[in-house]
PDB file of N, CA and C in Angstrom:
ATOM      1  N   MET N 245      21.542  54.664  34.622  1.00 48.00           N
ATOM      2  CA  MET N 245      20.132  55.248  34.988  1.00 48.00           C
ATOM      3  C   MET N 245      19.183  54.849  34.023  1.00 48.00           C
ATOM      4  N   SER N 246      19.478  54.849  32.856  1.00 50.00           N
ATOM      5  CA  SER N 246      18.607  54.415  31.676  1.00 50.00           C
ATOM      6  C   SER N 246      18.096  52.943  31.884  1.00 50.00           C
ATOM      7  N   LEU N 247      19.050  52.233  32.191  1.00 48.00           N
ATOM      8  CA  LEU N 247      18.650  50.690  32.340  1.00 48.00           C
ATOM      9  C   LEU N 247      17.810  50.481  33.648  1.00 48.00           C
ATOM     10  N   LEU N 248      18.028  51.231  34.660  1.00 47.00           N
ATOM     11  CA  LEU N 248      17.087  51.024  35.937  1.00 47.00           C
ATOM     12  C   LEU N 248      15.867  51.736  35.598  1.00 47.00           C
ATOM     13  N   ARG N 249      15.709  52.825  34.878  1.00 49.00           N
ATOM     14  CA  ARG N 249      14.420  53.373  34.349  1.00 49.00           C
ATOM     15  C   ARG N 249      13.689  52.288  33.613  1.00 49.00           C
ATOM     16  N   SER N 250      14.328  51.673  32.824  1.00 48.00           N
ATOM     17  CA  SER N 250      13.620  50.754  31.659  1.00 48.00           C
ATOM     18  C   SER N 250      13.087  49.628  32.501  1.00 48.00           C
ATOM     19  N   LEU N 251      13.798  49.030  33.522  1.00 46.00           N
ATOM     20  CA  LEU N 251      13.451  47.835  34.357  1.00 46.00           C
ATOM     21  C   LEU N 251      12.219  48.240  35.112  1.00 46.00           C
ATOM     22  N   PHE N 252      12.119  49.526  35.682  1.00 48.00           N
ATOM     23  CA  PHE N 252      11.016  49.721  36.709  1.00 48.00           C
ATOM     24  C   PHE N 252       9.937  50.683  35.954  1.00 48.00           C
ATOM     25  N   ARG N 253      10.061  50.826  34.780  1.00 51.00           N
ATOM     26  CA  ARG N 253       8.928  51.555  34.007  1.00 51.00           C
ATOM     27  C   ARG N 253       8.496  50.701  32.760  1.00 51.00           C
ATOM     28  N   ARG N 254       7.948  49.520  33.327  1.00 52.00           N
ATOM     29  CA  ARG N 254       7.385  48.571  32.348  1.00 52.00           C
ATOM     30  C   ARG N 254       6.229  49.011  31.555  1.00 52.00           C
ATOM     31  N   ASP N 255       5.538  50.104  31.980  1.00 52.00           N
ATOM     32  CA  ASP N 255       4.222  50.490  31.236  1.00 52.00           C
ATOM     33  C   ASP N 255       4.621  51.553  30.140  1.00 52.00           C
ATOM     34  N   GLU N 256       5.840  51.780  29.860  1.00 56.00           N
ATOM     35  CA  GLU N 256       6.240  52.431  28.648  1.00 56.00           C
ATOM     36  C   GLU N 256       6.285  51.722  27.331  1.00 56.00           C
ATOM     37  N   ILE N 257       5.930  52.245  26.314  1.00 53.00           N
ATOM     38  CA  ILE N 257       6.005  51.487  25.035  1.00 53.00           C
ATOM     39  C   ILE N 257       7.223  51.422  24.699  1.00 53.00           C
ATOM     40  N   GLN N 258       7.652  50.184  24.322  1.00 56.00           N
ATOM     41  CA  GLN N 258       8.990  49.842  23.769  1.00 56.00           C
ATOM     42  C   GLN N 258       9.004  50.149  22.081  1.00 56.00           C
ATOM     43  N   GLN N 259      10.023  50.538  21.730  1.00 53.00           N
ATOM     44  CA  GLN N 259      10.136  50.758  20.219  1.00 53.00           C
ATOM     45  C   GLN N 259       9.824  49.574  19.382  1.00 53.00           C
ATOM     46  N   THR N 260      10.139  48.154  20.010  1.00 52.00           N
ATOM     47  CA  THR N 260       9.935  47.141  19.235  1.00 52.00           C
ATOM     48  C   THR N 260       8.347  46.801  19.151  1.00 52.00           C
ATOM     49  N   GLU N 261       7.492  47.370  20.064  1.00 75.00           N
ATOM     50  CA  GLU N 261       6.050  47.167  19.976  1.00 75.00           C
ATOM     51  C   GLU N 261       5.247  48.311  19.164  1.00 75.00           C
ATOM     52  N   MET N 262       6.022  48.995  18.397  1.00 85.00           N
ATOM     53  CA  MET N 262       5.308  50.120  17.575  1.00 85.00           C
ATOM     54  C   MET N 262       5.317  49.661  16.202  1.00 85.00           C
ATOM     55  N   GLY N 263       4.440  48.715  15.837  1.00 87.00           N
ATOM     56  CA  GLY N 263       4.292  48.281  14.507  1.00 87.00           C
ATOM     57  C   GLY N 263       3.567  49.176  13.672  1.00 87.00           C
ATOM     58  N   PRO N 264       3.377  48.789  12.504  1.00 91.00           N
ATOM     59  CA  PRO N 264       2.840  49.852  11.516  1.00 91.00           C
ATOM     60  C   PRO N 264       1.528  50.340  11.627  1.00 91.00           C
ATOM     61  N   LEU N 265       0.818  49.645  12.399  1.00 94.00           N
ATOM     62  CA  LEU N 265      -0.682  50.078  12.749  1.00 94.00           C
ATOM     63  C   LEU N 265      -0.488  50.883  14.048  1.00 94.00           C
ATOM     64  N   PHE N 266       0.475  51.135  14.721  1.00 94.00           N
ATOM     65  CA  PHE N 266       0.574  51.929  15.901  1.00 94.00           C
ATOM     66  C   PHE N 266      -0.005  53.397  15.889  1.00 94.00           C
ATOM     67  N   PRO N 267       0.158  54.020  14.822  1.00 94.00           N
ATOM     68  CA  PRO N 267      -0.500  55.502  14.831  1.00 94.00           C
ATOM     69  C   PRO N 267      -1.922  55.331  14.782  1.00 94.00           C
ATOM     70  N   GLN N 268      -2.378  54.443  13.906  1.00 95.00           N
ATOM     71  CA  GLN N 268      -3.923  54.347  13.657  1.00 95.00           C
ATOM     72  C   GLN N 268      -4.654  53.754  15.108  1.00 95.00           C
ATOM     73  N   VAL N 269      -3.937  52.998  15.696  1.00 95.00           N
ATOM     74  CA  VAL N 269      -4.560  52.315  16.942  1.00 95.00           C
ATOM     75  C   VAL N 269      -4.544  53.471  17.977  1.00 95.00           C
ATOM     76  N   LYS N 270      -3.306  54.188  18.152  1.00 94.00           N
ATOM     77  CA  LYS N 270      -3.289  55.167  19.162  1.00 94.00           C
ATOM     78  C   LYS N 270      -4.363  56.304  18.896  1.00 94.00           C
ATOM     79  N   SER N 271      -4.615  56.605  17.793  1.00 93.00           N
ATOM     80  CA  SER N 271      -5.640  57.520  17.597  1.00 93.00           C
ATOM     81  C   SER N 271      -7.154  56.935  17.812  1.00 93.00           C
ATOM     82  N   ALA N 272      -7.319  55.677  17.375  1.00 93.00           N
ATOM     83  CA  ALA N 272      -8.603  54.996  17.642  1.00 93.00           C
ATOM     84  C   ALA N 272      -8.800  54.894  19.161  1.00 93.00           C
ATOM     85  N   MET N 273      -7.695  54.752  19.962  1.00 91.00           N
ATOM     86  CA  MET N 273      -7.988  54.551  21.367  1.00 91.00           C
ATOM     87  C   MET N 273      -8.764  55.805  22.159  1.00 91.00           C
ATOM     88  N   GLU N 274      -8.560  56.822  21.574  1.00 88.00           N
ATOM     89  CA  GLU N 274      -9.166  57.966  22.196  1.00 88.00           C
ATOM     90  C   GLU N 274     -10.885  57.714  22.210  1.00 88.00           C
ATOM     91  N   ASN N 275     -11.238  57.191  21.047  1.00 85.00           N
ATOM     92  CA  ASN N 275     -12.719  56.787  20.950  1.00 85.00           C
ATOM     93  C   ASN N 275     -13.077  55.551  21.897  1.00 85.00           C
ATOM     94  N   VAL N 276     -12.219  54.529  22.029  1.00 83.00           N
ATOM     95  CA  VAL N 276     -12.470  53.357  22.663  1.00 83.00           C
ATOM     96  C   VAL N 276     -12.316  53.732  24.184  1.00 83.00           C
ATOM     97  N   GLN N 277     -11.561  54.518  24.692  1.00 85.00           N
ATOM     98  CA  GLN N 277     -11.468  54.947  26.136  1.00 85.00           C
ATOM     99  C   GLN N 277     -12.535  55.607  26.722  1.00 85.00           C
ATOM    100  N   ALA N 278     -13.427  56.156  25.944  1.00 83.00           N
ATOM    101  CA  ALA N 278     -14.444  56.981  26.360  1.00 83.00           C
ATOM    102  C   ALA N 278     -15.410  56.117  27.487  1.00 83.00           C
ATOM    103  N   TYR N 279     -15.648  54.907  27.043  1.00 77.00           N
ATOM    104  CA  TYR N 279     -16.374  54.014  27.864  1.00 77.00           C
ATOM    105  C   TYR N 279     -15.737  53.671  29.148  1.00 77.00           C
ATOM    106  N   ALA N 280     -14.434  53.458  29.134  1.00 82.00           N
ATOM    107  CA  ALA N 280     -13.849  53.047  30.397  1.00 82.00           C
ATOM    108  C   ALA N 280     -13.701  54.269  31.267  1.00 82.00           C
ATOM    109  N   ARG N 281     -13.434  55.517  30.884  1.00 86.00           N
ATOM    110  CA  ARG N 281     -13.374  56.703  31.495  1.00 86.00           C
ATOM    111  C   ARG N 281     -14.725  57.082  32.179  1.00 86.00           C
ATOM    112  N   SER N 282     -15.755  56.702  31.626  1.00 84.00           N
ATOM    113  CA  SER N 282     -17.173  56.932  32.082  1.00 84.00           C
ATOM    114  C   SER N 282     -17.351  56.144  33.185  1.00 84.00           C
ATOM    115  N   HIS N 283     -16.683  55.139  33.504  1.00 80.00           N
ATOM    116  CA  HIS N 283     -16.745  54.120  34.572  1.00 80.00           C
ATOM    117  C   HIS N 283     -15.734  54.255  35.538  1.00 80.00           C
ATOM    118  N   GLY N 284     -14.766  55.287  35.491  1.00 87.00           N
ATOM    119  CA  GLY N 284     -13.512  55.526  36.368  1.00 87.00           C
ATOM    120  C   GLY N 284     -12.441  54.603  35.978  1.00 87.00           C
ATOM    121  N   GLY N 285     -12.397  54.112  34.734  1.00 87.00           N
ATOM    122  CA  GLY N 285     -11.276  53.218  34.393  1.00 87.00           C
ATOM    123  C   GLY N 285     -10.486  53.997  33.299  1.00 87.00           C
ATOM    124  N   GLU N 286      -9.444  53.227  33.003  1.00 89.00           N
ATOM    125  CA  GLU N 286      -8.504  53.686  31.934  1.00 89.00           C
ATOM    126  C   GLU N 286      -7.983  52.634  31.189  1.00 89.00           C
ATOM    127  N   ILE N 287      -7.752  52.691  29.862  1.00 89.00           N
ATOM    128  CA  ILE N 287      -7.136  51.620  28.970  1.00 89.00           C
ATOM    129  C   ILE N 287      -5.996  52.408  28.476  1.00 89.00           C
ATOM    130  N   ARG N 288      -4.847  51.769  28.701  1.00 91.00           N
ATOM    131  CA  ARG N 288      -3.497  52.357  28.266  1.00 91.00           C
ATOM    132  C   ARG N 288      -2.970  51.409  27.129  1.00 91.00           C
ATOM    133  N   LEU N 289      -2.668  52.089  26.049  1.00 92.00           N
ATOM    134  CA  LEU N 289      -2.200  51.324  24.857  1.00 92.00           C
ATOM    135  C   LEU N 289      -0.450  51.015  25.156  1.00 92.00           C
ATOM    136  N   MET N 290      -0.168  49.808  25.281  1.00 93.00           N
ATOM    137  CA  MET N 290       1.147  49.357  25.557  1.00 93.00           C
ATOM    138  C   MET N 290       2.062  48.980  24.381  1.00 93.00           C
ATOM    139  N   GLY N 291       1.169  48.676  23.196  1.00 93.00           N
ATOM    140  CA  GLY N 291       2.146  48.287  22.129  1.00 93.00           C
ATOM    141  C   GLY N 291       1.209  47.585  20.897  1.00 93.00           C
ATOM    142  N   VAL N 292       1.692  47.823  19.766  1.00 95.00           N
ATOM    143  CA  VAL N 292       1.073  47.132  18.701  1.00 95.00           C
ATOM    144  C   VAL N 292       2.171  46.316  17.856  1.00 95.00           C
ATOM    145  N   SER N 293       2.063  45.103  17.850  1.00 94.00           N
ATOM    146  CA  SER N 293       3.101  44.107  17.073  1.00 94.00           C
ATOM    147  C   SER N 293       2.842  44.456  15.500  1.00 94.00           C
ATOM    148  N   PRO N 294       4.024  43.874  14.785  1.00 93.00           N
ATOM    149  CA  PRO N 294       3.710  44.133  13.261  1.00 93.00           C
ATOM    150  C   PRO N 294       2.490  43.183  12.698  1.00 93.00           C
ATOM    151  N   GLU N 295       2.205  42.270  13.306  1.00 94.00           N
ATOM    152  CA  GLU N 295       1.185  41.319  12.953  1.00 94.00           C
ATOM    153  C   GLU N 295      -0.086  41.987  13.285  1.00 94.00           C
ATOM    154  N   GLY N 296      -0.313  43.020  14.196  1.00 94.00           N
ATOM    155  CA  GLY N 296      -1.745  43.667  14.507  1.00 94.00           C
ATOM    156  C   GLY N 296      -2.156  43.079  15.767  1.00 94.00           C
ATOM    157  N   ASP N 297      -1.384  42.693  16.571  1.00 95.00           N
ATOM    158  CA  ASP N 297      -1.792  42.183  18.161  1.00 95.00           C
ATOM    159  C   ASP N 297      -1.604  43.636  18.749  1.00 95.00           C
ATOM    160  N   VAL N 298      -2.630  43.924  19.465  1.00 95.00           N
ATOM    161  CA  VAL N 298      -2.503  45.188  20.451  1.00 95.00           C
ATOM    162  C   VAL N 298      -2.494  44.703  21.641  1.00 95.00           C
ATOM    163  N   LYS N 299      -1.472  45.472  22.532  1.00 94.00           N
ATOM    164  CA  LYS N 299      -1.493  45.141  23.861  1.00 94.00           C
ATOM    165  C   LYS N 299      -1.964  46.397  24.796  1.00 94.00           C
ATOM    166  N   ILE N 300      -2.845  46.159  25.664  1.00 93.00           N
ATOM    167  CA  ILE N 300      -3.300  47.211  26.606  1.00 93.00           C
ATOM    168  C   ILE N 300      -3.205  46.843  28.035  1.00 93.00           C
ATOM    169  N   LYS N 301      -3.296  47.791  28.760  1.00 91.00           N
ATOM    170  CA  LYS N 301      -3.155  47.684  30.226  1.00 91.00           C
ATOM    171  C   LYS N 301      -4.383  48.526  30.812  1.00 91.00           C
ATOM    172  N   LEU N 302      -5.204  47.727  31.458  1.00 90.00           N
ATOM    173  CA  LEU N 302      -6.410  48.299  32.031  1.00 90.00           C
ATOM    174  C   LEU N 302      -5.971  48.818  33.612  1.00 90.00           C
ATOM    175  N   SER N 303      -6.526  49.930  33.879  1.00 90.00           N
ATOM    176  CA  SER N 303      -6.352  50.337  35.268  1.00 90.00           C
ATOM    177  C   SER N 303      -7.543  51.099  35.913  1.00 90.00           C
ATOM    178  N   GLY N 304      -7.389  51.775  37.024  1.00 89.00           N
ATOM    179  CA  GLY N 304      -8.567  52.453  37.667  1.00 89.00           C
ATOM    180  C   GLY N 304      -9.521  51.303  37.975  1.00 89.00           C
ATOM    181  N   ALA N 305     -10.745  51.706  37.784  1.00 87.00           N
ATOM    182  CA  ALA N 305     -11.883  50.789  37.986  1.00 87.00           C
ATOM    183  C   ALA N 305     -11.947  49.523  37.066  1.00 87.00           C
ATOM    184  N   CYS N 306     -11.324  49.601  35.950  1.00 84.00           N
ATOM    185  CA  CYS N 306     -11.301  48.407  35.095  1.00 84.00           C
ATOM    186  C   CYS N 306     -10.290  47.517  35.500  1.00 84.00           C
ATOM    187  N   ASN N 307      -9.348  47.735  36.371  1.00 82.00           N
ATOM    188  CA  ASN N 307      -8.258  46.682  36.869  1.00 82.00           C
ATOM    189  C   ASN N 307      -9.112  45.788  37.926  1.00 82.00           C
ATOM    190  N   GLY N 308      -9.115  44.504  37.750  1.00 83.00           N
ATOM    191  CA  GLY N 308      -9.950  43.633  38.358  1.00 83.00           C
ATOM    192  C   GLY N 308     -11.453  43.605  38.459  1.00 83.00           C
ATOM    193  N   CYS N 309     -11.805  44.299  37.417  1.00 83.00           N
ATOM    194  CA  CYS N 309     -13.404  44.268  37.382  1.00 83.00           C
ATOM    195  C   CYS N 309     -13.743  42.918  36.818  1.00 83.00           C
ATOM    196  N   PRO N 310     -14.837  42.242  37.323  1.00 87.00           N
ATOM    197  CA  PRO N 310     -15.152  40.995  36.765  1.00 87.00           C
ATOM    198  C   PRO N 310     -15.694  41.017  35.377  1.00 87.00           C
ATOM    199  N   MET N 311     -16.124  42.207  34.685  1.00 84.00           N
ATOM    200  CA  MET N 311     -16.622  42.539  33.391  1.00 84.00           C
ATOM    201  C   MET N 311     -15.588  42.842  32.604  1.00 84.00           C
ATOM    202  N   SER N 312     -14.414  42.980  33.044  1.00 84.00           N
ATOM    203  CA  SER N 312     -13.144  43.501  32.190  1.00 84.00           C
ATOM    204  C   SER N 312     -12.919  42.455  30.936  1.00 84.00           C
ATOM    205  N   GLY N 313     -12.951  41.225  31.035  1.00 85.00           N
ATOM    206  CA  GLY N 313     -12.827  40.253  29.927  1.00 85.00           C
ATOM    207  C   GLY N 313     -13.842  40.358  29.051  1.00 85.00           C
ATOM    208  N   LEU N 314     -14.872  40.634  29.369  1.00 86.00           N
ATOM    209  CA  LEU N 314     -16.082  40.819  28.357  1.00 86.00           C
ATOM    210  C   LEU N 314     -16.128  42.163  27.727  1.00 86.00           C
ATOM    211  N   THR N 315     -15.611  43.074  28.304  1.00 83.00           N
ATOM    212  CA  THR N 315     -15.346  44.426  27.927  1.00 83.00           C
ATOM    213  C   THR N 315     -14.216  44.343  26.817  1.00 83.00           C
ATOM    214  N   LEU N 316     -13.133  43.613  27.294  1.00 85.00           N
ATOM    215  CA  LEU N 316     -11.968  43.497  26.359  1.00 85.00           C
ATOM    216  C   LEU N 316     -12.464  42.847  24.973  1.00 85.00           C
ATOM    217  N   LYS N 317     -13.012  41.779  24.923  1.00 86.00           N
ATOM    218  CA  LYS N 317     -13.446  41.017  23.722  1.00 86.00           C
ATOM    219  C   LYS N 317     -14.528  41.599  23.097  1.00 86.00           C
ATOM    220  N   HIS N 318     -15.548  41.930  23.707  1.00 84.00           N
ATOM    221  CA  HIS N 318     -16.755  42.412  22.916  1.00 84.00           C
ATOM    222  C   HIS N 318     -17.026  43.925  22.838  1.00 84.00           C
ATOM    223  N   GLY N 319     -16.170  44.718  23.558  1.00 85.00           N
ATOM    224  CA  GLY N 319     -16.142  46.070  23.437  1.00 85.00           C
ATOM    225  C   GLY N 319     -15.016  46.553  22.557  1.00 85.00           C
ATOM    226  N   ILE N 320     -13.748  46.517  23.492  1.00 88.00           N
ATOM    227  CA  ILE N 320     -12.589  47.140  22.889  1.00 88.00           C
ATOM    228  C   ILE N 320     -12.239  46.501  21.590  1.00 88.00           C
ATOM    229  N   GLU N 321     -12.140  45.067  21.447  1.00 91.00           N
ATOM    230  CA  GLU N 321     -11.548  44.478  20.531  1.00 91.00           C
ATOM    231  C   GLU N 321     -12.580  44.652  19.152  1.00 91.00           C
ATOM    232  N   LEU N 322     -13.800  44.619  19.365  1.00 91.00           N
ATOM    233  CA  LEU N 322     -14.568  44.855  18.224  1.00 91.00           C
ATOM    234  C   LEU N 322     -14.586  46.198  17.590  1.00 91.00           C
ATOM    235  N   GLN N 323     -14.513  47.036  18.505  1.00 91.00           N
ATOM    236  CA  GLN N 323     -14.225  48.562  18.248  1.00 91.00           C
ATOM    237  C   GLN N 323     -13.039  48.968  17.544  1.00 91.00           C
ATOM    238  N   LEU N 324     -12.019  48.427  18.035  1.00 93.00           N
ATOM    239  CA  LEU N 324     -10.698  48.656  17.386  1.00 93.00           C
ATOM    240  C   LEU N 324     -10.663  48.013  15.980  1.00 93.00           C
ATOM    241  N   ARG N 325     -11.193  46.853  15.971  1.00 93.00           N
ATOM    242  CA  ARG N 325     -11.173  46.037  14.547  1.00 93.00           C
ATOM    243  C   ARG N 325     -12.013  46.908  13.602  1.00 93.00           C
ATOM    244  N   GLU N 326     -13.020  47.475  14.052  1.00 94.00           N
ATOM    245  CA  GLU N 326     -13.821  48.277  13.153  1.00 94.00           C
ATOM    246  C   GLU N 326     -13.117  49.533  12.618  1.00 94.00           C
ATOM    247  N   LEU N 327     -12.388  50.247  13.670  1.00 94.00           N
ATOM    248  CA  LEU N 327     -11.787  51.551  13.457  1.00 94.00           C
ATOM    249  C   LEU N 327     -10.406  51.332  12.584  1.00 94.00           C
ATOM    250  N   VAL N 328      -9.946  50.244  12.778  1.00 95.00           N
ATOM    251  CA  VAL N 328      -8.460  49.968  12.177  1.00 95.00           C
ATOM    252  C   VAL N 328      -8.349  48.615  11.714  1.00 95.00           C
ATOM    253  N   PRO N 329      -8.685  48.617  10.410  1.00 93.00           N
ATOM    254  CA  PRO N 329      -8.531  47.260   9.721  1.00 93.00           C
ATOM    255  C   PRO N 329      -6.991  46.740   9.879  1.00 93.00           C
ATOM    256  N   GLY N 330      -6.907  45.581  10.191  1.00 95.00           N
ATOM    257  CA  GLY N 330      -5.706  45.055  10.253  1.00 95.00           C
ATOM    258  C   GLY N 330      -5.518  44.598  11.854  1.00 95.00           C
ATOM    259  N   VAL N 331      -6.057  45.246  12.807  1.00 95.00           N
ATOM    260  CA  VAL N 331      -6.016  44.735  14.239  1.00 95.00           C
ATOM    261  C   VAL N 331      -6.404  43.309  14.037  1.00 95.00           C
ATOM    262  N   ARG N 332      -5.732  42.408  14.708  1.00 94.00           N
ATOM    263  CA  ARG N 332      -5.877  40.997  14.881  1.00 94.00           C
ATOM    264  C   ARG N 332      -6.513  40.551  16.064  1.00 94.00           C
ATOM    265  N   LYS N 333      -5.975  41.090  17.166  1.00 93.00           N
ATOM    266  CA  LYS N 333      -6.360  40.673  18.668  1.00 93.00           C
ATOM    267  C   LYS N 333      -5.971  41.676  19.536  1.00 93.00           C
ATOM    268  N   ILE N 334      -6.564  41.654  20.774  1.00 93.00           N
ATOM    269  CA  ILE N 334      -6.161  42.492  21.881  1.00 93.00           C
ATOM    270  C   ILE N 334      -5.721  41.682  23.073  1.00 93.00           C
ATOM    271  N   GLU N 335      -4.660  42.001  23.614  1.00 93.00           N
ATOM    272  CA  GLU N 335      -4.189  41.171  24.775  1.00 93.00           C
ATOM    273  C   GLU N 335      -4.019  42.318  25.898  1.00 93.00           C
ATOM    274  N   GLN N 336      -4.395  41.585  27.001  1.00 91.00           N
ATOM    275  CA  GLN N 336      -4.269  42.525  28.283  1.00 91.00           C
ATOM    276  C   GLN N 336      -3.000  42.127  28.957  1.00 91.00           C
ATOM    277  N   VAL N 337      -2.226  43.069  29.218  1.00 88.00           N
ATOM    278  CA  VAL N 337      -0.826  42.896  29.874  1.00 88.00           C
ATOM    279  C   VAL N 337      -0.852  43.416  31.212  1.00 88.00           C
TER     280      VAL N 337
END
């Protein structure tokens, strides 16, 4: 059952994606998500690599939005880098 659950629930954070910056990024995401929520969207933290690469998933109004790429690089990434030194880049999954 656990194997089936892991195959079909890909939006859960895997243990291998919880690098040393994970707690700080998770805390900072509360501030970062305010903008997305104000527009009917949601940003979910999917993982943080040991190198500082952050994986996120956009949903709600953010999913498929033509401005999501701009928001990702010039909004989310800049804010996370400011709040959490060591964040290298943001990837959308």
